[in-house]
Short mmCIF file of C-alpha atoms and ligand atoms in Angstrom, two decimals:
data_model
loop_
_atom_site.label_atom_id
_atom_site.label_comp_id
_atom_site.label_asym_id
_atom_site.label_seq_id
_atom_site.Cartn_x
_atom_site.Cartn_y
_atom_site.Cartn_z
CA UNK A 1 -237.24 -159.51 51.88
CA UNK A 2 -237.54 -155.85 52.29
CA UNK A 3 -234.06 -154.01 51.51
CA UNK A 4 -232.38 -152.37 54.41
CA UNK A 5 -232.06 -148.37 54.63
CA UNK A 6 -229.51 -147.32 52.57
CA UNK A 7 -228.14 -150.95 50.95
CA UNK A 8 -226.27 -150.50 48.30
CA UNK A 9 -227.06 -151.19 44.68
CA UNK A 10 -225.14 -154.14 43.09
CA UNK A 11 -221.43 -152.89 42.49
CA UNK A 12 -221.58 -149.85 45.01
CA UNK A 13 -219.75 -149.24 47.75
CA UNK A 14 -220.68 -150.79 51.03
CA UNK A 15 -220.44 -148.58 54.10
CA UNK A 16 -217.98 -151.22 55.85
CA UNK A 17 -215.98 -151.51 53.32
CA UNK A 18 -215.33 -147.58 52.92
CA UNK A 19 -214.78 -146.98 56.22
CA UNK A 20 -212.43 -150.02 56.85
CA UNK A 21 -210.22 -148.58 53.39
CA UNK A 22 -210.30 -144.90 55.17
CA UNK A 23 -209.61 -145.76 58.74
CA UNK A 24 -206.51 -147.94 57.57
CA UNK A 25 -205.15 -145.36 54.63
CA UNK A 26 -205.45 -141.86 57.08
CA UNK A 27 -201.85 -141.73 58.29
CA UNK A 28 -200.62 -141.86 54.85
CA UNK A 29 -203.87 -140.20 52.68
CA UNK A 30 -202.16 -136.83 52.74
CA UNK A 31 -198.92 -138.03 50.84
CA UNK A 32 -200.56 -140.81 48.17
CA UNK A 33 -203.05 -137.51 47.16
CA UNK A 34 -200.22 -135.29 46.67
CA UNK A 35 -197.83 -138.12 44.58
CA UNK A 36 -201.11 -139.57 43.06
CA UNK A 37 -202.31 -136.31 41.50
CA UNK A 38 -199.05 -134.45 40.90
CA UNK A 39 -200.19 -131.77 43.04
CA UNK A 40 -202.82 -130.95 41.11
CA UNK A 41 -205.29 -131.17 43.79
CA UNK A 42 -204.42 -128.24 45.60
CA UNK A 43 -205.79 -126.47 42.33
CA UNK A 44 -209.29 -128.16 42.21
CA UNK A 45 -209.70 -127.41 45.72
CA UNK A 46 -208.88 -123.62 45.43
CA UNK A 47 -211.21 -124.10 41.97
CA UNK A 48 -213.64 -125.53 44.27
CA UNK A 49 -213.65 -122.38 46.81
CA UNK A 50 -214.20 -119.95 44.25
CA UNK A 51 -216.86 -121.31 42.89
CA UNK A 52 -218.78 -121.89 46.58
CA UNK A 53 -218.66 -117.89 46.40
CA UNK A 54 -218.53 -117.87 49.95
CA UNK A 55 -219.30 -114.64 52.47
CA UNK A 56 -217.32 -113.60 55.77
CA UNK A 57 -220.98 -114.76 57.23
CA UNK A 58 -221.36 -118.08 55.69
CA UNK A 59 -222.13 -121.38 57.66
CA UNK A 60 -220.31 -124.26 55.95
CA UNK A 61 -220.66 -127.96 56.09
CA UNK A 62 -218.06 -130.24 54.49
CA UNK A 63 -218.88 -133.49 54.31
CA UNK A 64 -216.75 -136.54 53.92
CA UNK A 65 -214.16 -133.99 54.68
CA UNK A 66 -211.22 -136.56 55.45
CA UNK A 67 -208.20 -135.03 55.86
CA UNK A 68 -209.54 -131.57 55.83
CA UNK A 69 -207.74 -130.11 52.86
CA UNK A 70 -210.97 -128.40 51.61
CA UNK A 71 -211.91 -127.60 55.15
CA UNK A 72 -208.57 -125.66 55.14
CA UNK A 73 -208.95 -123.97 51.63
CA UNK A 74 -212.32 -123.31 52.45
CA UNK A 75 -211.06 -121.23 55.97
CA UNK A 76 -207.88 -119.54 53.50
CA UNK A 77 -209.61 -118.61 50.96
CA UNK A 78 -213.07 -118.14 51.61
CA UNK A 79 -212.71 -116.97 54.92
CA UNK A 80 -216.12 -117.87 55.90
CA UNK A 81 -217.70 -117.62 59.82
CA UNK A 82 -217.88 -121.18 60.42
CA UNK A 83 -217.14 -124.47 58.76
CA UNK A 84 -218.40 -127.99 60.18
CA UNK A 85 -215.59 -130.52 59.31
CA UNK A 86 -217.27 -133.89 59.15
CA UNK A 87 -216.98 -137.31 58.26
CA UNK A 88 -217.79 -141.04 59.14
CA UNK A 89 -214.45 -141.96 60.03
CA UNK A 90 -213.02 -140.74 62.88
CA UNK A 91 -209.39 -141.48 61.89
CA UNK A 92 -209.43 -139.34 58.87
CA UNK A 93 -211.06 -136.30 61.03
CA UNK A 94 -208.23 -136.89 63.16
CA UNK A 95 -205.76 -135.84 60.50
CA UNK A 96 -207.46 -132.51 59.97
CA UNK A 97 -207.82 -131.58 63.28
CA UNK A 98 -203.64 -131.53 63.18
CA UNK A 99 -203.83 -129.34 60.52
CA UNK A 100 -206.73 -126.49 61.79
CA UNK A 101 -204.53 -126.31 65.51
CA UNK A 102 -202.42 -124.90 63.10
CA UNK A 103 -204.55 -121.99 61.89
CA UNK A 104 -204.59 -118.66 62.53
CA UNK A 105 -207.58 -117.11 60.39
CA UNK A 106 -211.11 -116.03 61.36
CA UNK A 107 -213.15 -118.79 60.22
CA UNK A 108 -213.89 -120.99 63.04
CA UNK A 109 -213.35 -124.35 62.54
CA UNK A 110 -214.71 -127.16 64.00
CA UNK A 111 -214.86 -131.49 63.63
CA UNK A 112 -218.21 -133.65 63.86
CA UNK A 113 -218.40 -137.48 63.14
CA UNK A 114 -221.38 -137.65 60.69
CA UNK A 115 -222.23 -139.81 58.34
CA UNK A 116 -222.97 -138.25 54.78
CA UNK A 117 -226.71 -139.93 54.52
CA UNK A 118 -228.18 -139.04 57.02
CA UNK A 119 -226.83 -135.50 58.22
CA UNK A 120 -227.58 -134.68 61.84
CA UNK A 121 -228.52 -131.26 61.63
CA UNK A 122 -231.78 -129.26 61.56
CA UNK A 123 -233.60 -127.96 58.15
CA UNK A 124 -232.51 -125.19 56.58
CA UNK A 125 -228.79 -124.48 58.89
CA UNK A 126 -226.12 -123.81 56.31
CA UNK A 127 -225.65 -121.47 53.23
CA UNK A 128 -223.14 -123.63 51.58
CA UNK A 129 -222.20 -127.34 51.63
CA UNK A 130 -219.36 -128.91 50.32
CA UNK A 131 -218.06 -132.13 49.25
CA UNK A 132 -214.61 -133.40 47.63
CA UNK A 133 -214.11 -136.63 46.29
CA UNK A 134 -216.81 -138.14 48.96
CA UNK A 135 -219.88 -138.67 46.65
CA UNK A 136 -218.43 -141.14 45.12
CA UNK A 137 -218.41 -143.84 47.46
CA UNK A 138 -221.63 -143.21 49.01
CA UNK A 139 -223.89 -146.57 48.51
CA UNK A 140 -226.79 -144.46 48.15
CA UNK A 141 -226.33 -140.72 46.50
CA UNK A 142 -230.03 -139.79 46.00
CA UNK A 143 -230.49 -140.15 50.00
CA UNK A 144 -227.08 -137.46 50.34
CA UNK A 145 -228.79 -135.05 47.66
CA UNK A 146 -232.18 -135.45 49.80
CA UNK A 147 -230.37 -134.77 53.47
CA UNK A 148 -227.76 -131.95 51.76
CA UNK A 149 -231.04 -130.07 49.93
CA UNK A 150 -232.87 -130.51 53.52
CA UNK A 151 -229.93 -129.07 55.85
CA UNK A 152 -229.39 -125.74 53.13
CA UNK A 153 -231.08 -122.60 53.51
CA UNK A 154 -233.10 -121.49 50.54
CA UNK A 155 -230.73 -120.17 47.83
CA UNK A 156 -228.03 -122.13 49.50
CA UNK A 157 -225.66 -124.40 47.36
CA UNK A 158 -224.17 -127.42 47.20
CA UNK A 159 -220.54 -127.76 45.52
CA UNK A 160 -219.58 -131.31 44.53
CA UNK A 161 -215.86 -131.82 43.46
CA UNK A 162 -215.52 -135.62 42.27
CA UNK A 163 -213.78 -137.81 39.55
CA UNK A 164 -215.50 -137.61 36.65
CA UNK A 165 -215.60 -138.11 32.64
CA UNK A 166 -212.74 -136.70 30.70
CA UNK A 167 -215.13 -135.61 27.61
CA UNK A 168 -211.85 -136.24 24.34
CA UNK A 169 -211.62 -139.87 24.34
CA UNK A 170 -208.50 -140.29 23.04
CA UNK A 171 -207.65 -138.25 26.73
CA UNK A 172 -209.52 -140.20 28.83
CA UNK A 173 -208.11 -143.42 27.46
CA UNK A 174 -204.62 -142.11 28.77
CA UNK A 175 -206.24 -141.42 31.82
CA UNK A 176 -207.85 -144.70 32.45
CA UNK A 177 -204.60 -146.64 31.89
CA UNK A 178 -203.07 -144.68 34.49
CA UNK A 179 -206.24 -145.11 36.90
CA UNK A 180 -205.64 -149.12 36.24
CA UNK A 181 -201.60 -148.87 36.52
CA UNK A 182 -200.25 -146.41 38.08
CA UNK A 183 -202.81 -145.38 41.29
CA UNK A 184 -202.94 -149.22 42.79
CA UNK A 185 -199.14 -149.53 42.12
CA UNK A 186 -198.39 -146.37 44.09
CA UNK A 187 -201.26 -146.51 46.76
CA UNK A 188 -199.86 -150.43 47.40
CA UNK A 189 -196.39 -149.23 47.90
CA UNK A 190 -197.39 -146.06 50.00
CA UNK A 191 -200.15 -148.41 52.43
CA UNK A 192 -199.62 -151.86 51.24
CA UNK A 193 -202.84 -152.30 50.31
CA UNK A 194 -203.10 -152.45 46.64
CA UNK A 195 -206.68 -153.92 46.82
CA UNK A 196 -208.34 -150.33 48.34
CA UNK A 197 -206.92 -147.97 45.64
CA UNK A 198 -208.13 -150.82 43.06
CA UNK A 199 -211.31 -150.62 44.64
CA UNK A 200 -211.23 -147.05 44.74
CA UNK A 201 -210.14 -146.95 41.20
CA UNK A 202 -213.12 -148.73 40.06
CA UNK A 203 -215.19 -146.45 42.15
CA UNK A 204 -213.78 -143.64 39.61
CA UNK A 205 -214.43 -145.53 35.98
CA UNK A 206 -218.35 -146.57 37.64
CA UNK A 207 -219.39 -143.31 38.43
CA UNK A 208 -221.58 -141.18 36.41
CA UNK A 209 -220.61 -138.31 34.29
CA UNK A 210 -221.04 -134.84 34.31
CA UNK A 211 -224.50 -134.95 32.55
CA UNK A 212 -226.04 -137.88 34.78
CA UNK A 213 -224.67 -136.71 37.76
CA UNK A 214 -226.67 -133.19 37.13
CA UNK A 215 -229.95 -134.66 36.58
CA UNK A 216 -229.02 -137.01 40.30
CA UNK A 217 -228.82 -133.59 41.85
CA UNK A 218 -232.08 -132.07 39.97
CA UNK A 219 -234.32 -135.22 40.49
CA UNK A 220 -233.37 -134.42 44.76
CA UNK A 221 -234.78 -131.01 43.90
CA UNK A 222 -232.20 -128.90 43.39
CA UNK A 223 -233.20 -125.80 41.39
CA UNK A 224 -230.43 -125.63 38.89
CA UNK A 225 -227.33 -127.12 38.86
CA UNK A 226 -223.85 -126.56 36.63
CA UNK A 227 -220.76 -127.71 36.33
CA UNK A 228 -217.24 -127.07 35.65
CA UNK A 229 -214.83 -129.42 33.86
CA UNK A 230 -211.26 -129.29 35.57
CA UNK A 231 -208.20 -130.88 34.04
CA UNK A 232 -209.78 -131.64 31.00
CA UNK A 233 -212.56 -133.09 32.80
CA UNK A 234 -210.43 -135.53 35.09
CA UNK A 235 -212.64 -133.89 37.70
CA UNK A 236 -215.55 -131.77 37.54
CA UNK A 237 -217.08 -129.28 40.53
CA UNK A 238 -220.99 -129.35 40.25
CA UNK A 239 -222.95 -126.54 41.79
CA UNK A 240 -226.25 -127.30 42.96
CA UNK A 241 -228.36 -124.38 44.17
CA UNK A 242 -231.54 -125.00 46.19
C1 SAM B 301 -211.38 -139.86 49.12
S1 SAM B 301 -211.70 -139.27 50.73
C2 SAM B 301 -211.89 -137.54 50.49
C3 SAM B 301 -211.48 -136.74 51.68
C4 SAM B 301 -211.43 -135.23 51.49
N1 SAM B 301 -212.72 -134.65 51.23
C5 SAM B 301 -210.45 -134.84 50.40
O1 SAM B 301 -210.84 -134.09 49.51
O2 SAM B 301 -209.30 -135.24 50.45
C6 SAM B 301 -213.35 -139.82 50.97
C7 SAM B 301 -213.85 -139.61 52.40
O3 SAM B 301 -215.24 -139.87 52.42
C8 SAM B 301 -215.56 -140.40 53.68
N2 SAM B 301 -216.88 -141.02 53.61
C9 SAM B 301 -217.28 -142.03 52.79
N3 SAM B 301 -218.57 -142.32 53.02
C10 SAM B 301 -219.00 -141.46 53.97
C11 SAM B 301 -220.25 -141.26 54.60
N4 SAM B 301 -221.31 -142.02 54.32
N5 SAM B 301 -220.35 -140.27 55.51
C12 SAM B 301 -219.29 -139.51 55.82
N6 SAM B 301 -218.06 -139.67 55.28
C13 SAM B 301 -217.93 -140.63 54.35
C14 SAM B 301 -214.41 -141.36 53.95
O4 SAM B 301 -214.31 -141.69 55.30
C15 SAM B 301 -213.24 -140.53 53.44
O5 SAM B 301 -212.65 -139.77 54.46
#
């Protein structure tokens, strides 16, 4: 039987799935983010900015922008023209549309339901697209790198902030006891639905490291890509330039 577009390899996400986990978690995402990480996400997204070395005329496309809390520190600190706030599930958007009525900056801001693989825009529309902590449960990654290097201009990049491999072992045995304990304990108390942030957890310890996930982004024809350990490589922001 032929496979159909997009399935997902064994032991990857299944679209479903993901959006079932997102549309149920969105009223309380915000607050298991902030408890879950300490607050130390609020750094790798300002991290994440800088290193999109945005312009006052840059067109921007977040993808599986959630909650918008890189839209938003993309508009503060970047300041670009425009940003595209997107994502698959409309609940999430929701969320971040709250948040931008609340903005008084330049950048204009604006919310699209798209979904990540197959990106409805024309060739060649944005100088910079972003991503936080989306790539990871995509069922099919190579078909995101393929749409994202189609939709960005020539020169354009494309800045990747995901989970990824904390290099000092002894460190990222800490960290994967408290990925196991700690996340579905709090994420079950906060939604009641232990199960997603287990799922989501696994997501985290299956997904390829910094190395692997640079030749993904080469092999969809990226120029050159680099990356930037955060947190003692916790997470990692990839830059991909077409
Ligand atoms: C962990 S959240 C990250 C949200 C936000 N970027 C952040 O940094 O907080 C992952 C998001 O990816 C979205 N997502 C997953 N697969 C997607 C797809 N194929 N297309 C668009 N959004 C997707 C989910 O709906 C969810 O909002």
């Amino acid at each position: 039987m032929a496979p159909r577009a997009h399935e997902p390899a064994p032991g990857r996400p299944t679209t479903d799935r993901v959006k079932h986990i997102f549309s149920t978690i969105a009223p309380e995402y915000d607050r298991f983010n902030q408890l879950s990480s300490l607050g130390i996400d609020r750094y790798w997204r300002a991290r994440t900015v800088t290193l999109a070395r945005l312009r006052r005329n840059s067109q921007v496309l977040d993808l599986a922008a959630g909650t918008g809390d890189l839209t938003m520190a993309l508009a503060a600190r970047g300041r670009p023209a425009r940003i595209l706030s997107t994502d698959f599930v409309p609940e999430m958007l929701e969320v971040g549309r709250e948040k931008a009525a609340a903005y008084e900056g330049e950048t204009k801001i604006e919310f699209a339901v798209v979904d990540a693989l197959d990106i409805p825009y024309a060739d060649e529309s944005f100088d910079v697209v972003t991503v936080a902590f989306g790539v990871r449960n995509l069922p099919d990654r190579a078909q995101n790198f393929r749409e994202v290097h189609r939709v960005l201009k020539p020169g354009g990049r494309y800045v990747v902030l995901e989970f990824s491999r904390p290099p000092f072992p002894p460190f990222r045995a800490l960290y994967h006891f408290y990925l196991r304990t700690v996340i579905p304990f709090l994420g079950g108390r906060l939604t009641g639905d232990r199960e997603s942030f287990q799922y989501l957890n696994d997501s985290i310890l299956q997904f390829p490291g910094q190395v692997a996930l640079a030749g993904e982004l080469h092999k969809a024809g990226f120029a050159e890509v680099n990356w930037h350990n955060l947190t003692f490589g916790i997470v990692a922001v990839h830059v991909a330039t077409k």
